[in-house]
XYZ file of C-alpha atoms in Angstrom:
397
model
C 21.574 24.216 76.938
C 19.549 21.346 75.246
C 18.105 21.794 71.868
C 14.366 22.324 71.478
C 12.054 21.105 68.789
C 11.391 23.662 66.105
C 7.907 25.448 66.372
C 5.448 24.359 63.818
C 3.810 27.338 62.167
C 0.486 27.276 60.431
C 1.744 28.461 57.111
C 3.358 26.812 53.982
C 6.691 26.831 52.781
C 7.307 28.736 49.668
C 5.230 26.960 46.699
C 7.298 25.365 43.930
C 6.977 26.556 40.524
C 3.520 26.456 39.204
C 2.502 24.472 36.506
C 2.762 25.985 32.883
C -1.045 25.975 32.553
C -1.652 27.985 35.708
C -2.939 27.187 39.145
C -4.092 23.807 40.218
C -7.728 23.214 40.539
C -8.808 21.456 43.733
C -12.201 20.470 42.446
C -12.487 16.993 41.259
C -9.597 15.640 43.401
C -10.000 12.685 45.788
C -9.105 13.179 49.253
C -5.567 11.463 48.898
C -5.080 13.595 45.487
C -5.737 16.738 47.657
C -3.373 15.665 50.434
C -0.615 14.982 48.097
C -1.210 18.316 46.173
C -1.029 20.253 49.478
C 2.014 18.421 50.693
C 3.766 19.067 47.320
C 3.367 22.645 47.689
C 4.447 23.267 51.286
C 1.815 22.038 53.758
C 3.261 20.147 56.522
C 2.674 16.482 56.217
C 1.323 16.240 59.773
C -1.164 18.775 59.140
C -2.298 17.578 55.604
C -5.051 15.403 56.569
C -6.534 17.991 58.700
C -6.080 20.685 56.136
C -7.973 18.406 53.394
C -10.911 17.951 55.782
C -11.217 21.682 56.276
C -10.874 22.583 52.570
C -13.180 19.956 51.441
C -15.900 21.104 53.688
C -15.550 24.740 52.464
C -15.644 23.600 48.811
C -18.268 20.777 48.716
C -20.412 21.597 51.973
C -20.435 25.382 51.880
C -19.784 25.938 48.109
C -17.171 28.533 48.697
C -14.808 29.569 45.751
C -12.554 32.029 47.529
C -9.933 30.840 50.036
C -10.401 34.023 51.699
C -13.785 32.876 52.945
C -12.071 29.731 54.718
C -12.137 31.539 58.240
C -10.742 28.511 60.135
C -7.609 28.577 58.253
C -4.795 31.069 59.084
C -4.661 34.291 56.810
C -1.029 33.488 55.954
C -2.049 29.994 54.878
C -4.895 31.170 52.956
C -3.041 33.604 51.049
C -0.218 31.044 50.026
C -3.271 28.617 48.952
C -4.509 31.232 46.583
C -1.043 31.521 44.996
C -1.041 27.827 43.951
C -4.521 26.574 43.933
C -8.016 27.597 42.573
C -11.504 26.344 42.942
C -13.057 26.304 39.575
C -16.167 24.859 38.096
C -17.626 24.768 34.275
C -18.541 28.138 33.161
C -22.354 28.689 32.423
C -22.651 29.946 28.597
C -26.519 30.069 28.635
C -29.497 29.008 30.525
C -32.953 28.142 29.106
C -36.036 27.795 31.288
C -38.753 25.557 30.110
C -42.450 26.361 30.562
C -42.506 23.440 32.994
C -39.573 24.947 35.084
C -36.959 22.697 33.609
C -33.549 24.428 33.296
C -31.005 23.665 30.543
C -27.472 24.997 30.779
C -24.928 25.072 28.286
C -21.510 25.025 30.186
C -18.104 25.452 28.854
C -15.159 23.414 29.934
C -11.400 23.271 29.207
C -10.438 23.677 25.515
C -13.701 25.692 24.718
C -15.849 22.600 24.370
C -19.365 22.742 25.762
C -21.734 20.181 27.366
C -25.442 20.508 28.296
C -27.051 19.848 31.906
C -30.461 19.750 32.644
C -32.221 20.430 36.098
C -35.804 18.865 36.295
C -37.994 20.004 39.461
C -40.451 17.890 40.905
C -42.785 18.284 43.832
C -40.890 15.987 46.092
C -37.270 16.196 44.517
C -35.184 17.956 41.956
C -33.091 15.713 39.382
C -30.140 17.079 37.733
C -29.151 15.017 34.542
C -25.401 15.405 34.061
C -22.818 14.517 31.270
C -19.949 12.365 31.224
C -18.326 13.109 27.923
C -18.238 15.761 25.360
C -20.283 14.050 22.348
C -20.597 10.321 22.463
C -19.177 7.147 20.797
C -22.139 4.863 20.896
C -24.104 6.441 17.772
C -27.421 5.195 18.964
C -29.735 5.923 16.123
C -32.766 7.382 17.861
C -30.650 9.544 20.161
C -29.847 13.191 19.007
C -26.800 13.449 21.266
C -25.556 10.184 19.461
C -25.366 12.082 16.315
C -22.533 14.091 17.775
C -19.164 12.457 17.564
C -17.113 11.908 20.716
C -14.581 14.786 21.452
C -13.229 13.665 24.865
C -14.019 12.468 28.331
C -14.817 14.793 31.004
C -12.616 14.969 34.058
C -13.877 14.446 37.615
C -13.628 18.088 38.150
C -16.013 18.830 35.095
C -18.343 16.160 36.071
C -18.837 17.040 39.968
C -18.511 20.845 38.730
C -21.850 20.491 36.850
C -23.542 19.585 40.224
C -21.739 22.404 41.800
C -22.616 24.905 39.138
C -26.442 23.999 39.312
C -26.441 24.449 43.198
C -24.904 27.876 42.469
C -27.574 28.733 40.214
C -30.266 27.189 42.673
C -28.694 29.286 45.225
C -28.874 26.068 47.433
C -25.605 26.101 49.332
C -26.310 26.387 53.058
C -25.010 29.098 55.320
C -22.612 28.065 57.724
C -24.195 27.978 61.339
C -27.823 28.246 59.830
C -30.358 25.416 60.062
C -30.000 23.060 57.487
C -32.921 22.602 54.991
C -34.443 19.180 55.113
C -35.798 19.291 51.351
C -33.192 19.911 48.894
C -33.770 21.463 45.427
C -31.049 19.348 43.832
C -31.789 15.826 45.494
C -30.838 13.379 42.834
C -28.308 12.937 40.061
C -28.913 10.988 36.944
C -25.812 10.412 34.590
C -28.157 10.504 31.559
C -26.679 13.552 29.605
C -24.150 13.407 27.072
C -21.741 10.310 26.640
C -21.601 7.120 28.008
C -20.495 7.003 31.589
C -18.858 3.556 31.687
C -16.464 4.556 28.799
C -15.342 7.247 31.305
C -15.520 4.801 34.258
C -12.576 6.166 36.649
C -13.545 9.892 36.154
C -17.289 9.119 36.879
C -16.476 6.909 39.861
C -14.146 9.737 41.396
C -16.670 12.508 40.676
C -19.586 10.340 42.072
C -17.405 9.431 45.457
C -17.240 13.209 45.980
C -20.916 13.805 45.456
C -21.461 11.140 47.982
C -18.916 12.127 50.756
C -20.891 12.750 53.915
C -18.780 15.924 54.523
C -19.642 17.717 51.371
C -22.587 17.527 48.813
C -23.503 14.378 50.793
C -25.869 12.573 48.263
C -26.800 9.115 49.188
C -25.814 6.567 46.614
C -29.471 5.659 46.170
C -30.052 9.341 45.008
C -27.629 8.704 42.090
C -28.584 6.744 39.061
C -26.012 5.828 36.276
C -27.484 4.926 32.874
C -25.458 2.781 30.648
C -26.299 1.407 27.001
C -24.511 -1.885 28.304
C -20.618 -1.547 28.749
C -20.838 -5.148 30.158
C -17.343 -5.398 31.549
C -17.677 -2.040 33.534
C -21.187 -2.979 35.018
C -19.790 -5.310 37.951
C -17.129 -2.648 38.582
C -20.020 0.020 38.936
C -21.653 -2.450 41.632
C -18.570 -2.800 43.542
C -16.908 0.817 43.074
C -19.843 2.968 43.284
C -22.799 1.106 44.314
C -25.366 3.709 42.888
C -28.578 2.740 41.139
C -28.426 1.416 37.733
C -30.479 2.051 34.572
C -30.048 0.411 31.120
C -30.874 1.965 27.891
C -32.561 -1.362 26.484
C -34.896 -0.197 23.965
C -35.461 -3.377 21.931
C -36.207 -7.085 22.865
C -34.327 -8.712 19.980
C -30.626 -8.395 18.916
C -31.672 -7.733 15.243
C -33.594 -4.562 16.275
C -31.132 -3.465 19.291
C -28.168 -3.747 16.937
C -29.642 -0.795 14.917
C -31.100 1.190 17.958
C -27.997 0.730 20.143
C -25.086 -0.390 18.180
C -23.166 -1.555 21.264
C -25.394 -4.584 21.107
C -23.183 -5.975 18.429
C -20.328 -6.337 20.856
C -22.231 -7.234 23.957
C -25.850 -8.909 22.949
C -28.829 -9.010 25.155
C -28.110 -12.245 26.567
C -24.652 -11.104 27.716
C -26.042 -7.724 29.130
C -28.825 -9.460 30.925
C -26.414 -11.878 32.509
C -24.343 -9.022 33.625
C -27.445 -7.383 35.308
C -28.392 -10.478 37.128
C -26.086 -9.958 40.190
C -25.933 -6.229 40.283
C -28.495 -5.550 43.007
C -26.819 -8.285 45.120
C -23.224 -6.830 44.830
C -24.137 -3.165 45.054
C -27.095 -3.596 47.655
C -29.043 -1.338 45.474
C -32.777 -1.252 44.516
C -34.355 -2.504 41.329
C -32.551 -1.921 37.792
C -34.385 0.448 35.657
C -34.885 -0.659 32.090
C -35.161 2.420 29.842
C -37.243 1.800 27.015
C -37.983 4.636 24.272
C -41.120 4.063 22.219
C -40.614 4.185 18.701
C -43.729 3.914 16.265
C -43.615 0.464 14.638
C -40.060 -0.345 15.574
C -40.154 -1.729 19.143
C -43.728 -1.049 20.518
C -45.856 -4.039 19.580
C -47.498 -6.389 22.224
C -44.851 -9.090 21.204
C -42.153 -6.791 22.113
C -44.006 -6.200 25.742
C -44.136 -9.928 26.252
C -40.631 -10.723 25.189
C -39.303 -7.904 27.617
C -41.138 -9.487 30.494
C -39.710 -12.818 29.532
C -36.079 -11.596 29.378
C -36.316 -10.009 32.976
C -38.149 -13.187 34.530
C -35.738 -15.461 32.893
C -32.844 -13.865 34.648
C -34.716 -13.053 37.681
C -33.942 -9.462 37.573
C -35.697 -7.082 39.996
C -36.815 -4.296 37.744
C -38.914 -1.550 36.790
C -39.381 -0.442 33.134
C -39.483 3.257 32.425
C -41.315 3.725 28.978
C -40.249 7.039 27.457
C -42.250 8.493 24.753
C -39.737 9.320 21.938
C -38.861 12.976 21.743
C -38.421 13.800 18.068
C -35.589 16.185 16.844
C -34.797 17.536 13.377
C -33.695 14.906 11.042
C -34.930 11.896 13.304
C -35.739 8.838 11.360
C -38.128 7.715 13.784
C -41.494 8.712 15.002
C -43.094 8.478 18.615
C -45.513 5.921 19.388
C -49.067 6.785 19.859
C -50.549 7.269 23.244
C -52.865 4.412 23.007
C -49.910 2.107 21.810
C -47.719 3.191 24.664
C -50.522 2.660 27.274
C -51.225 -0.847 25.956
C -47.455 -1.724 26.159
C -47.489 -0.462 29.848
C -50.485 -2.442 30.677
C -49.049 -5.610 29.566
C -45.881 -5.074 31.712
C -47.966 -3.856 34.886
C -50.307 -6.879 34.278
C -47.193 -9.008 34.594
C -46.138 -7.535 37.921
C -43.490 -4.948 36.972
C -43.914 -1.172 37.393
C -44.058 0.372 33.998
C -44.393 4.252 34.601
C -44.695 6.354 31.151
C -42.057 9.205 31.603
C -43.534 12.400 31.496
C -41.651 14.553 28.810
C -40.033 17.477 30.264
C -38.322 20.497 28.818
C -38.835 19.368 25.019
C -39.704 23.061 24.113
C -36.130 24.053 24.895
C -34.570 20.695 23.529
C -33.974 19.532 27.126
C -35.912 16.209 26.874
C -34.366 12.639 26.763
C -32.216 12.126 23.898
C -32.223 15.607 22.870
C -29.133 16.874 24.412
C -26.534 18.100 21.923
C -23.949 20.932 22.226
C -24.979 23.655 19.805
C -21.031 24.629 19.338
C -20.158 20.859 18.799
C -23.083 20.686 16.395
C -21.820 23.732 14.477
C -18.358 22.378 14.279
C -19.602 19.152 12.774
C -21.714 20.922 10.229
C -18.703 22.805 9.167
C -16.543 19.788 8.808
C -19.666 18.111 6.586
C -20.022 21.171 4.430
C -16.199 21.253 3.836
C -16.389 17.617 3.033
C -19.172 17.852 0.508
C -17.240 20.740 -1.245
C -14.182 18.550 -1.429
C -12.154 20.842 0.973
C -9.941 19.368 3.802
C -10.935 21.111 7.200
C -9.155 21.092 10.600
């Protein structure tokens, strides 16, 4: 009697011992990482690619958090997945809703840290402003977030988890088998929240790859805008490895002023930054680069500044639009907002030179959700306690 091949069952072998910190979160893993994790904990290697595809769709296309809902997997397999893995996104601590419909979420991540996330509804789209770090290392003098010291980088799970959390709140996950809505409530992502995305490049890249995956959240790379203050070495990598739209926190037209407003300029000055931007659209096949320019009274808002800005862009032949941002004042800020007349005059000079120069409408400022105002209340309180202790000559932890 000849031997027969063993029958392959749709179950895992007994899982290995769990990590000390509990179940393994599948959110934030790349497809290869998820495949390796499944194999390590008992999924037959020949089945692993298929299982990744199935689980991926349940998590990112349908928004499921419970393995029991993954009905195209055998019950025994689902039960054993439940023993080893989890599907975890950041926890919403609080939600504020502005009079204009803007939503600001305070979400808690591992370690008890908190970050802020903002959803901005428009007539034709909905934009989610997400964070990439707890705090920020750049200390831009006009930015409220920049007054909070960097605590740590966010993981891919914590970055893409912000998108998933917002879709939960908006009740926007599609129902399997139901017609797909053509208009999304959450149609755009901007990496303009807390932190400098390019100082957390790999984690941001992996999270955005998940957001762009066509079998999941499925956002076009042209629906994602990454904003950087000018981490020059990583700009080319962004074009090559992410390919999303790019926005630059520019804010000044001379090195003398930008050194103060955006201190990273002392490391990579305006000339170096512009040179790095010149090839970005060619490499990434993206549209125009957005120059973000906050309008500060008597600091960077003169006619001369407007003309210098135009000359910078023309000299490097950068396809660009310039977003003028009325400064959103915050307690203790050393700056004031430019007058409406001054902002319009600045905009007109740029427009007459052939560049789009929209004036950004302030959204959510009544709940401190506007541009430059994000700052975790918990981290702010922690910093305040340290400052108080320092003033009293007490060593704080």
